[in-house]
CSV table of C-alpha atoms (C1' of nucleotides) in Angstrom, one decimal:
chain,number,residue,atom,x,y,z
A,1,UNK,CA,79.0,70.2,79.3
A,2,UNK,CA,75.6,70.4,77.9
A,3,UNK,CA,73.7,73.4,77.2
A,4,UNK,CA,72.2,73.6,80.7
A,5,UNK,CA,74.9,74.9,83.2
A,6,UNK,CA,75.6,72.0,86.2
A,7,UNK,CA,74.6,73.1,89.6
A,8,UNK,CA,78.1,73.6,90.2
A,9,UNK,CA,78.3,75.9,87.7
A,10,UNK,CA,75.7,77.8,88.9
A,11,UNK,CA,77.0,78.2,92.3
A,12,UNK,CA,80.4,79.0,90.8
A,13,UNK,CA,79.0,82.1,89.0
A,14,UNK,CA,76.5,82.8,91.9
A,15,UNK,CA,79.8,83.3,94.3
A,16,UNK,CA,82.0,85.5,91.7
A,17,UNK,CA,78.9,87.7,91.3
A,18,UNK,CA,78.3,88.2,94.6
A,19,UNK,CA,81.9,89.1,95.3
A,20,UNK,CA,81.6,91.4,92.4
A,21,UNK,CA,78.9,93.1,94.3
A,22,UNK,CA,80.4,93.0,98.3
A,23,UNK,CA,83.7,94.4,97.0
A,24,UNK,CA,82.4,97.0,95.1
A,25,UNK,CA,80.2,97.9,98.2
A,26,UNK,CA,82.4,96.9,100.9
A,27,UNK,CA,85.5,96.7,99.6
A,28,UNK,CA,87.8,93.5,99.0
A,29,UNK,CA,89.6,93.8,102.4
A,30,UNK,CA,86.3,94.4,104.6
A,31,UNK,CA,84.6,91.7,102.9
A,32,UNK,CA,84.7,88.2,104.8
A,33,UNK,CA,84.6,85.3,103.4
A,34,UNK,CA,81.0,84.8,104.8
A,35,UNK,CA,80.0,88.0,103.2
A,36,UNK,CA,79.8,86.8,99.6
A,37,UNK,CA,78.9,83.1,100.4
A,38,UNK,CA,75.9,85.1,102.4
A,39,UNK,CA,75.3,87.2,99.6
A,40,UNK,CA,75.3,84.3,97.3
A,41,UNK,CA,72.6,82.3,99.0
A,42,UNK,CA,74.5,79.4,100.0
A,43,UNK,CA,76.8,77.9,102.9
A,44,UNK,CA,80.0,79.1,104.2
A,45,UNK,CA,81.5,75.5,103.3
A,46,UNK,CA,80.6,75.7,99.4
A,47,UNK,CA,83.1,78.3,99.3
A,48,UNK,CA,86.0,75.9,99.5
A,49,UNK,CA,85.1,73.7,96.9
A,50,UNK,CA,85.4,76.7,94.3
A,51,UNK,CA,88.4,78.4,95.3
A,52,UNK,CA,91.1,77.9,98.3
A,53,UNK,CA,90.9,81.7,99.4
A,54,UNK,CA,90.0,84.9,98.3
A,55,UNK,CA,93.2,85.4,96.8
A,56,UNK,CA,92.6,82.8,93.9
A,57,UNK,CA,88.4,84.1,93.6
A,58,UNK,CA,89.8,87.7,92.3
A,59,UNK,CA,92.6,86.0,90.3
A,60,UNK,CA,89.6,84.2,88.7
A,61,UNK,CA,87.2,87.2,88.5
A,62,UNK,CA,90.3,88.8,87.2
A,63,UNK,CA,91.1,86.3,84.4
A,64,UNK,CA,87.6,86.5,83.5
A,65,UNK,CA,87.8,90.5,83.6
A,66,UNK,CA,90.9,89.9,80.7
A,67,UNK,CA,88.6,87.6,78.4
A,68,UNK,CA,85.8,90.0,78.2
A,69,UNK,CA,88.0,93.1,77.7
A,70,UNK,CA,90.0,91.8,74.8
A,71,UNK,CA,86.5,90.6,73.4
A,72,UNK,CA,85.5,94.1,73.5
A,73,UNK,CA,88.6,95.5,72.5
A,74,UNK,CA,89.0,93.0,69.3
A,75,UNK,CA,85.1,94.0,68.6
A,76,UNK,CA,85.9,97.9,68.6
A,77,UNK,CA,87.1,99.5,65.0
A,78,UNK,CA,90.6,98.5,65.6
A,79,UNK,CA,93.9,99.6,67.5
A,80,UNK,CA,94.4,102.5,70.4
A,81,UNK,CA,95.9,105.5,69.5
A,82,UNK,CA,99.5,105.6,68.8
A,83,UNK,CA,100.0,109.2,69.1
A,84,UNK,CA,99.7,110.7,72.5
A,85,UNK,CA,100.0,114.0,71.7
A,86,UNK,CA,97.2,114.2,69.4
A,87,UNK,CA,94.3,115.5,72.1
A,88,UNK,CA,91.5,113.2,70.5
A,89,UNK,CA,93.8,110.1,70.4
A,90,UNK,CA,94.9,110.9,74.3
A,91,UNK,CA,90.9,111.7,75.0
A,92,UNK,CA,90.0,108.1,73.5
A,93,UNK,CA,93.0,106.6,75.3
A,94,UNK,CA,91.6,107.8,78.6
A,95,UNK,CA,88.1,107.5,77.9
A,96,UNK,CA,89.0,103.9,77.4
A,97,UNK,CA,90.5,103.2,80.5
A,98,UNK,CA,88.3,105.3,82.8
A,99,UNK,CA,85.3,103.0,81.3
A,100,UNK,CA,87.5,100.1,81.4
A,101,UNK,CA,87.7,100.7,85.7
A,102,UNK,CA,84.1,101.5,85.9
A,103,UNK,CA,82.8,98.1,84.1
A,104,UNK,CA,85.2,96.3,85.9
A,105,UNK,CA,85.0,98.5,89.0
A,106,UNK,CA,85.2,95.8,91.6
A,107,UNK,CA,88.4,94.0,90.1
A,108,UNK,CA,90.1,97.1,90.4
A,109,UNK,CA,89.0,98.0,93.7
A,110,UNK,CA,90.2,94.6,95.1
A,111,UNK,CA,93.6,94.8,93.1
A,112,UNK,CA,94.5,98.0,94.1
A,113,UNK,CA,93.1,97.1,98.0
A,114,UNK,CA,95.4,93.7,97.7
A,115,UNK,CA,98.0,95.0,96.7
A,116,UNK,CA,98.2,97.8,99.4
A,117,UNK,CA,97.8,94.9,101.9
A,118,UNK,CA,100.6,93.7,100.7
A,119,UNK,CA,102.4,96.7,102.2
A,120,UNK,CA,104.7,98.7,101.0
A,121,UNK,CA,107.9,96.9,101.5
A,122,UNK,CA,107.0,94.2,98.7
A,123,UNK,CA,107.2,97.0,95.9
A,124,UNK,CA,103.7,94.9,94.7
A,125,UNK,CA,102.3,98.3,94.0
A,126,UNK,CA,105.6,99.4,92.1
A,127,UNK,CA,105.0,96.3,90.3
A,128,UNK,CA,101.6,96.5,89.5
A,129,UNK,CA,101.8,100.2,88.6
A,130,UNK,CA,104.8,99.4,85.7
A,131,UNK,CA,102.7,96.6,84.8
A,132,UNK,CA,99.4,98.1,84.3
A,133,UNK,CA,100.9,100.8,81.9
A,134,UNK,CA,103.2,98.6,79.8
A,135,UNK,CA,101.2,100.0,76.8
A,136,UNK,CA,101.0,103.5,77.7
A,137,UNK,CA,104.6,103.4,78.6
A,138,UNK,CA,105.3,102.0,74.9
A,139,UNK,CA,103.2,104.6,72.9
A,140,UNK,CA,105.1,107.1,75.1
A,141,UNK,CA,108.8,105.5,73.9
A,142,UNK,CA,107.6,105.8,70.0
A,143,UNK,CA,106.9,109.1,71.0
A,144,UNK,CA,110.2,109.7,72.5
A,145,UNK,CA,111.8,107.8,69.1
A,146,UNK,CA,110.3,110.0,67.1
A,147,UNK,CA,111.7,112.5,68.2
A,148,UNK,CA,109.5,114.1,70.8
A,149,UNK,CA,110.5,115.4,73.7
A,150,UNK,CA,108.5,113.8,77.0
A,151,UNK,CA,108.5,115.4,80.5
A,152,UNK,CA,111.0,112.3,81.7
A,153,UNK,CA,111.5,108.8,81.8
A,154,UNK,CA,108.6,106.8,79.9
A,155,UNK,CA,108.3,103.9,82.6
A,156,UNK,CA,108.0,107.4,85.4
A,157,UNK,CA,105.6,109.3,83.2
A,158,UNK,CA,103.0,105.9,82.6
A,159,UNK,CA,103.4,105.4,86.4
A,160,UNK,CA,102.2,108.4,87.3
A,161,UNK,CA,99.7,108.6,84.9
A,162,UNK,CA,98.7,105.2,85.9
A,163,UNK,CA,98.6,106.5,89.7
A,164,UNK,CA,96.3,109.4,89.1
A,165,UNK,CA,93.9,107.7,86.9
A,166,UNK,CA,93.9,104.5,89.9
A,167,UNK,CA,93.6,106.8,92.6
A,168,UNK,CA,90.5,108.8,91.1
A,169,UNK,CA,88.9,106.2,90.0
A,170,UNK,CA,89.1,104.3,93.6
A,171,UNK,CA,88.5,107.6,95.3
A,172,UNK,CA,85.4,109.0,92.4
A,173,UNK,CA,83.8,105.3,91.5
A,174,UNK,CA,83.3,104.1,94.7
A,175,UNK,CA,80.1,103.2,96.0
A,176,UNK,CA,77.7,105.1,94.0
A,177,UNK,CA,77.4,108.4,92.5
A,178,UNK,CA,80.1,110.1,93.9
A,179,UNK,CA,80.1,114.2,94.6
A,180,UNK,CA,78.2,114.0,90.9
A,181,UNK,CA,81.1,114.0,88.7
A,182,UNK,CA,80.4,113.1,85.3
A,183,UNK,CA,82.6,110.4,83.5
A,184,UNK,CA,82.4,113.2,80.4
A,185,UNK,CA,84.0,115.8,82.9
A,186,UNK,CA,86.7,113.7,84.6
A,187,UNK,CA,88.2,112.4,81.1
A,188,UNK,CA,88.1,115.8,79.6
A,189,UNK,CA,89.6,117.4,82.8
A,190,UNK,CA,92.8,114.6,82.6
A,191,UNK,CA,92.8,115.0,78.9
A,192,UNK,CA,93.4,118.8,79.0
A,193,UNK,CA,95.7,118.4,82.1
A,194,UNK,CA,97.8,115.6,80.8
A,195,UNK,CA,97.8,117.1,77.5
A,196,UNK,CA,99.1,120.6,78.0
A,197,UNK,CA,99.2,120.8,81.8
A,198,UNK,CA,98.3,123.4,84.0
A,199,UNK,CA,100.5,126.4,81.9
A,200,UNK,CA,97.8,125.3,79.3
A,201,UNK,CA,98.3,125.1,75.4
A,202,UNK,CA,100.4,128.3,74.5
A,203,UNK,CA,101.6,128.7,77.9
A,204,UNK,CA,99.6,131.8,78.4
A,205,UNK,CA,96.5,130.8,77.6
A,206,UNK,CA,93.6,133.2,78.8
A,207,UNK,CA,89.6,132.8,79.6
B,1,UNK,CA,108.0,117.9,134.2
B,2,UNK,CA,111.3,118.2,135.3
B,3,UNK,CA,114.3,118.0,132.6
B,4,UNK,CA,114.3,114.0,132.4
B,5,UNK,CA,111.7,112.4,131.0
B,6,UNK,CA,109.7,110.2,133.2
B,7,UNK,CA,109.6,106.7,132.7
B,8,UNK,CA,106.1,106.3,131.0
B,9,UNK,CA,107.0,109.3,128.3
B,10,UNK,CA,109.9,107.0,126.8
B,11,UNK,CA,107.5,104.1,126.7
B,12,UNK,CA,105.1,106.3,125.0
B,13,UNK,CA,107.7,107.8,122.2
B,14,UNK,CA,109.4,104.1,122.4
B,15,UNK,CA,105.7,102.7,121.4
B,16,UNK,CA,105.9,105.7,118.4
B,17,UNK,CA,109.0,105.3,117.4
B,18,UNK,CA,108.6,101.2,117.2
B,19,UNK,CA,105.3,102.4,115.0
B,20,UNK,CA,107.1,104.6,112.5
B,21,UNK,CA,109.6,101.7,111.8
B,22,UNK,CA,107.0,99.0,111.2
B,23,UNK,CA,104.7,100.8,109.7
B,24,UNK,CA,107.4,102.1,106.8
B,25,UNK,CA,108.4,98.5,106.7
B,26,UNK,CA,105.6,96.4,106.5
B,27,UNK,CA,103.3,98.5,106.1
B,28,UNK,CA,100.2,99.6,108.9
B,29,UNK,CA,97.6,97.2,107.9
B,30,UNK,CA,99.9,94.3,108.3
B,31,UNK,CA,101.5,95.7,111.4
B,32,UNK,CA,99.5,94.1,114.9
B,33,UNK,CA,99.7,95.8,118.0
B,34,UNK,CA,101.9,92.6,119.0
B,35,UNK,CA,104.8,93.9,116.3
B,36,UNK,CA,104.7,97.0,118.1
B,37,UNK,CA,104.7,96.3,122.1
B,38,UNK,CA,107.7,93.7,120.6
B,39,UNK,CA,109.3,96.1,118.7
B,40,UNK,CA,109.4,98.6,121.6
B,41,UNK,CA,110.7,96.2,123.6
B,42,UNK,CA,107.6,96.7,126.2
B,43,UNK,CA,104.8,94.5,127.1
B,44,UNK,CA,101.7,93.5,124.9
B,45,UNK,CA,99.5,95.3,127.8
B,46,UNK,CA,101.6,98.4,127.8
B,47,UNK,CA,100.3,99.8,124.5
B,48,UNK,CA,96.9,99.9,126.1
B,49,UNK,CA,98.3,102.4,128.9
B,50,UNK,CA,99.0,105.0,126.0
B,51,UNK,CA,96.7,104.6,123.1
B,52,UNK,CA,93.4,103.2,122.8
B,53,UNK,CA,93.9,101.6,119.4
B,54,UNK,CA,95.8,101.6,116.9
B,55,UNK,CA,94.5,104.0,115.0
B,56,UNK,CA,94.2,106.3,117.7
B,57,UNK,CA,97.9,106.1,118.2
B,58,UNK,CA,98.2,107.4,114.0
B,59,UNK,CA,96.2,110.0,115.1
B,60,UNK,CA,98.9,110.9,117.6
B,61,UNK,CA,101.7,110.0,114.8
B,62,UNK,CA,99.7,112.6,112.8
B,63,UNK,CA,99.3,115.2,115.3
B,64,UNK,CA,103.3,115.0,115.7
B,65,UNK,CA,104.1,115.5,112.1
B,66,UNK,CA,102.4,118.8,111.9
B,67,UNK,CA,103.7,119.8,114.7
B,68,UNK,CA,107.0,119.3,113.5
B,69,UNK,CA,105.8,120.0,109.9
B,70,UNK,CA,105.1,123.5,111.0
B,71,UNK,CA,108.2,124.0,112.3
B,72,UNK,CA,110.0,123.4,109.3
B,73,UNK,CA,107.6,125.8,107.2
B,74,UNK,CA,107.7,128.5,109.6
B,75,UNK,CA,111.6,127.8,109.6
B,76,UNK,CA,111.4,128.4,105.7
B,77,UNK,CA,112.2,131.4,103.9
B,78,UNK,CA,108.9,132.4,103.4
B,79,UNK,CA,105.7,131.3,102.0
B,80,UNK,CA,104.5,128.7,99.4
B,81,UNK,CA,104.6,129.7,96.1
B,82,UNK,CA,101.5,130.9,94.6
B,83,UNK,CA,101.6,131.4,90.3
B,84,UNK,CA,101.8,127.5,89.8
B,85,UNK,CA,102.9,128.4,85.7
B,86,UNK,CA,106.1,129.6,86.8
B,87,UNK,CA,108.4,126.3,86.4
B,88,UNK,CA,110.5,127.1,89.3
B,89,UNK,CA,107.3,127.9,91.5
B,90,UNK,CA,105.4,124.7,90.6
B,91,UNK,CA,109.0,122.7,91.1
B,92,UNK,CA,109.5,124.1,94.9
B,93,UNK,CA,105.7,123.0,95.6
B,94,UNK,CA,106.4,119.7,94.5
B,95,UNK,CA,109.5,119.6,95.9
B,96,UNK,CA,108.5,120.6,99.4
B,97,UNK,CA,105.3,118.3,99.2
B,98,UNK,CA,107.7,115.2,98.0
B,99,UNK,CA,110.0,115.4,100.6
B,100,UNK,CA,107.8,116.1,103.2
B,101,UNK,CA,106.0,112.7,102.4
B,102,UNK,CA,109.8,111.4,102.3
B,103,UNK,CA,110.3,112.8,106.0
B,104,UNK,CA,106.9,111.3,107.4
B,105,UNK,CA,107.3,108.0,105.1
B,106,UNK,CA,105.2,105.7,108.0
B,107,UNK,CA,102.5,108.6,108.8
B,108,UNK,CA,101.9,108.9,105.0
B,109,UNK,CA,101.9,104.7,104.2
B,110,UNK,CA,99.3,104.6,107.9
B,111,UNK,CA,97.0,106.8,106.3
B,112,UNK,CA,96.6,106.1,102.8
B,113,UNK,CA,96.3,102.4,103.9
B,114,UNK,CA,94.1,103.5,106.5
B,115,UNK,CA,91.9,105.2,104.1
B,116,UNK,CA,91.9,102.2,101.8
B,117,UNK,CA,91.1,99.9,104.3
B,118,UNK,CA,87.7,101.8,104.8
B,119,UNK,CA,86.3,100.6,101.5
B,120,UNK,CA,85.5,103.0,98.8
B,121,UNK,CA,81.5,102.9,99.4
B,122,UNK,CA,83.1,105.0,102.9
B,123,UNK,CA,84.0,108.1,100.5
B,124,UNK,CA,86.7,108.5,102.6
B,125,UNK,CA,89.6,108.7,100.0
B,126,UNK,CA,87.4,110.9,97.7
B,127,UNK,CA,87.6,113.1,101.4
B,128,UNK,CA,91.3,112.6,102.3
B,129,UNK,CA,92.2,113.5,98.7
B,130,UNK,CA,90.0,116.7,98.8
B,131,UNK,CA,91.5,117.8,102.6
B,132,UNK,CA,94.8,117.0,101.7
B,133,UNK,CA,95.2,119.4,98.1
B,134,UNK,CA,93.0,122.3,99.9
B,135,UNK,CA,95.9,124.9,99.6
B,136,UNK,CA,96.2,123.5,95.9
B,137,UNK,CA,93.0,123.7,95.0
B,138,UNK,CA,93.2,127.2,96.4
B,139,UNK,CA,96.3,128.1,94.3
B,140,UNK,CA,94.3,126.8,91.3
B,141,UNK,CA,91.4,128.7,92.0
B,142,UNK,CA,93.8,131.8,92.0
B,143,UNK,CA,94.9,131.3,88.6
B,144,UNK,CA,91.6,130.7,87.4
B,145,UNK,CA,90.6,134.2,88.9
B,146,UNK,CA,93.4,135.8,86.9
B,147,UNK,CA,92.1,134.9,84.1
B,148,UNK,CA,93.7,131.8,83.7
B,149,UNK,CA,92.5,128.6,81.8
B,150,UNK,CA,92.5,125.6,83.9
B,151,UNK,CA,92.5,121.9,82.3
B,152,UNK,CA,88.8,121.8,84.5
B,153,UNK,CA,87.2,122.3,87.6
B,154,UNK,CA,90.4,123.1,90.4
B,155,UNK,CA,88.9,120.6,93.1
B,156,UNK,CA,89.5,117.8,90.5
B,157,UNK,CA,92.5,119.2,88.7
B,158,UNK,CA,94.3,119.5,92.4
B,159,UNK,CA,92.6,116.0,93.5
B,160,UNK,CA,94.2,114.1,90.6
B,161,UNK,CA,98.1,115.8,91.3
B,162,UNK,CA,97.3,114.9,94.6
B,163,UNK,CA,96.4,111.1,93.6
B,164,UNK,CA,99.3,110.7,91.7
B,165,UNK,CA,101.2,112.5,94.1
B,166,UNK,CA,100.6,109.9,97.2
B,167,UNK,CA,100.2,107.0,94.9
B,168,UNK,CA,104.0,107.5,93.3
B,169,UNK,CA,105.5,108.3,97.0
B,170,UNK,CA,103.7,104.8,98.5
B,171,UNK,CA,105.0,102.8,95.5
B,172,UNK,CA,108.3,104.6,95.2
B,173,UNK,CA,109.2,105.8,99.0
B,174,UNK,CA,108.5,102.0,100.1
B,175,UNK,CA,110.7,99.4,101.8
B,176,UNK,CA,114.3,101.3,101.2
B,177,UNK,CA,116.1,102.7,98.2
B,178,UNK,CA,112.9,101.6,95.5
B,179,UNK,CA,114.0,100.9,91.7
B,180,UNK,CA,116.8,103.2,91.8
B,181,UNK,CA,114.8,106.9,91.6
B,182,UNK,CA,116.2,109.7,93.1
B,183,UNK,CA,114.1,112.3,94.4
B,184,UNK,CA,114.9,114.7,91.6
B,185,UNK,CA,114.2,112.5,88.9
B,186,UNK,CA,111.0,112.0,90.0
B,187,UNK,CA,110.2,115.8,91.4
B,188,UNK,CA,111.8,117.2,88.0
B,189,UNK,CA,109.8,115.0,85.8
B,190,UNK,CA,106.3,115.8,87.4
B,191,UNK,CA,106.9,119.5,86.8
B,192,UNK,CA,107.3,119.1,83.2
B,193,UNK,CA,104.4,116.8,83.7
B,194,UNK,CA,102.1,119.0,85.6
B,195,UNK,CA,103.3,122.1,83.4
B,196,UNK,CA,103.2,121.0,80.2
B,197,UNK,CA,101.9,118.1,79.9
B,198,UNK,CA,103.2,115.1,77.7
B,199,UNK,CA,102.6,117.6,74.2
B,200,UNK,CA,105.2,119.8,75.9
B,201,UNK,CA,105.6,123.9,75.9
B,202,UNK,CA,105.6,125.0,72.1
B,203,UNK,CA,102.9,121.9,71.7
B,204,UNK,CA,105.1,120.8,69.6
B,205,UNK,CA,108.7,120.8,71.2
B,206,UNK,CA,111.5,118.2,69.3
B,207,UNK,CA,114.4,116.5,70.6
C,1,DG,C1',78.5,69.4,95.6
C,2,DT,C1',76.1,71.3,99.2
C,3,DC,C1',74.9,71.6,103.7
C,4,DT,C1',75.5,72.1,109.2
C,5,DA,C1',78.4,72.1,112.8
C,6,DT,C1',82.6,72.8,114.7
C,7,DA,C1',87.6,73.0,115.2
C,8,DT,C1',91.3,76.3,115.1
C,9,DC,C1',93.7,80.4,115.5
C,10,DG,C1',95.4,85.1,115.5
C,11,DC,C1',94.8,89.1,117.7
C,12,DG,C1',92.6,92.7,120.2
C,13,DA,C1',91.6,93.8,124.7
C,14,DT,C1',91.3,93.2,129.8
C,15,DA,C1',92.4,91.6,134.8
C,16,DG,C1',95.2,91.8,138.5
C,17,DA,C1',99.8,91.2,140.7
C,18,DC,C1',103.9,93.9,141.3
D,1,DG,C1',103.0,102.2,134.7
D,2,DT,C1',104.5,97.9,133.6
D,3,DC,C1',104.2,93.3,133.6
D,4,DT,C1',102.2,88.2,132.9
D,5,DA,C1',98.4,85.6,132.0
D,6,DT,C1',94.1,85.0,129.9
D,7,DC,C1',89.6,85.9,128.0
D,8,DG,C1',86.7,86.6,124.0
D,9,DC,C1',85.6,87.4,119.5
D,10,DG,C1',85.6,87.2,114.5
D,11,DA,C1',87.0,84.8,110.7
D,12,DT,C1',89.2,81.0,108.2
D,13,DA,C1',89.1,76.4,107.3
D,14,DT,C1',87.7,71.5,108.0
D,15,DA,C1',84.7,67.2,109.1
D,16,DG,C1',81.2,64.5,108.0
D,17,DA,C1',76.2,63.7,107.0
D,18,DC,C1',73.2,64.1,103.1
DNA sequence: GTCTATATCGCGATAGAC
DNA sequence: GTCTATCGCGATATAGAC
């Protein structure tokens, strides 16, 4: 490939992007099929010689979601916090996910819509849920090796983690500005209450 | 009424009962009116004498369940518990509110996938999250009034246990016995969650 | 590769006999 | 009220000219 992009290229990237924008708007399961070949200017029939469904288009919007993060990541000062319980190292952790779902908003909206689809007799959410927090479930086991005592199983406690930060973000990133959270006040709010809980830091803490 | 039910009540609770199942099984998105009519053993043109829709006929699933779920309460010894810092307290809540989306497994699966299926620009999760963690919130709010410190704002605080609440019971309660959790595993682990976060009581409890 | 036109199909919803 | 039969629509997917 030269340095000009082929037509096919072009129409390539015009589809993604306009999924990108219907399934952040719409959602992955309301959007048709003719809703992002409509939204990308062109016929219904290009669609098909791009991608076979819109299955494989978010496992490509997906892939390309992974290449740009671990740019990022391997551009930032170095590795995520290793301990949890440390409230700036938890704060970063959490800030980096929360931004991680909002640049990457409609991926995450279409996994977590597909995989609801799927229903919940395939256990693809279970799945997905153990998957997504691999890492988190790891830095909770060193914690647990060292010697700290954690509120239960690791692969429980990153799942639910995992669940409320999914869930909020689905139900406070949608559309647009939604009931005028700020990102600052959602990340501090989880960092506080995943930190210490509601009982708070001494257990009796007081305004 | 007399003391046996007529003909077209049984259809009606056959038509409910034939919903529950398929819905906890393959979930309500993926359920057609077909699976139901078939799995009630009545006619495709029956389900139209009864409900108007499908989700007119959750709505009825729904309206059952608090019926029912009232019942039970009122049955209980008493009322919910109300200092959310007391282990035991914070433990029944969770407790009751697990088991209760145990209990209504397919009404709970119906409506979060119902929600979902609206597309996030709708709001509607951000709404169903806020309606369903009012007597939370409330709870929270009480605390905070007493001169308690809250991890943030109580809306949010109860509408992130909420999230994680609904998303571990639809990943968890799915399909049948799900990766070998028992309900007190999971309820005991979320109290010392949601009480003391992953730093624990002392902030710095060992093993 | 891209387009227009159309085949195909699942499923919701209705009509009308019983 | 319940049934059988069918209509109608929306959406996926394909055919074939350009």
């Amino acid at each position: 490939m030269g340095v000009r992009k082929t037509r096919a290229a072009e129409t390539q990237a015009a589809l993604k992007e306009a999924a990108r924008r219907q399934f952040a708007e719409r959602g992955y399961l309301n959007t048709k099929i003719t809703d992002i070949t409509a939204a990308a200017g062109r016929a219904t029939g290009s669609f098909y010689d791009h991608f076979s469904s819109k299955e494989e288009l978010l496992q490509a919007l997906l892939a390309d979601m992974r290449e740009k993060a671990r740019d990022q990541i391997g551009a930032g000062d170095g590795h995520p916090p290793h301990d949890l319980t440390d409230p700036d190292q938890l704060r970063e952790h959490l800030a980096i996910a929360w931004h991680l779902m909002r640049d990457y908003r409609p991926v995450m909206i279409a996994l977590l819509e597909s995989a609801m689809a799927a229903g919940p007799g395939a256990g693809e959410m279970w799945r997905r849920l153990i998957e997504d927090t691999r890492v988190l479930r790891e830095h909770l086991e060193h914690l647990r090796d060292t010697g700290h005592r954690l509120p239960g199983d690791p692969e429980l406690v990153a799942a639910a983690m995992g669940g409320m930060l999914s869930m909020l973000a689905y139900a406070l990133l949608g559309g647009d500005t939604r009931s005028g959270r700020s990102d600052d006040e959602v990340i501090d709010t989880l960092t506080q209450l995943l930190l210490y809980g509601i009982a708070g830091p001494g257990g009796s803490g007081a305004a």
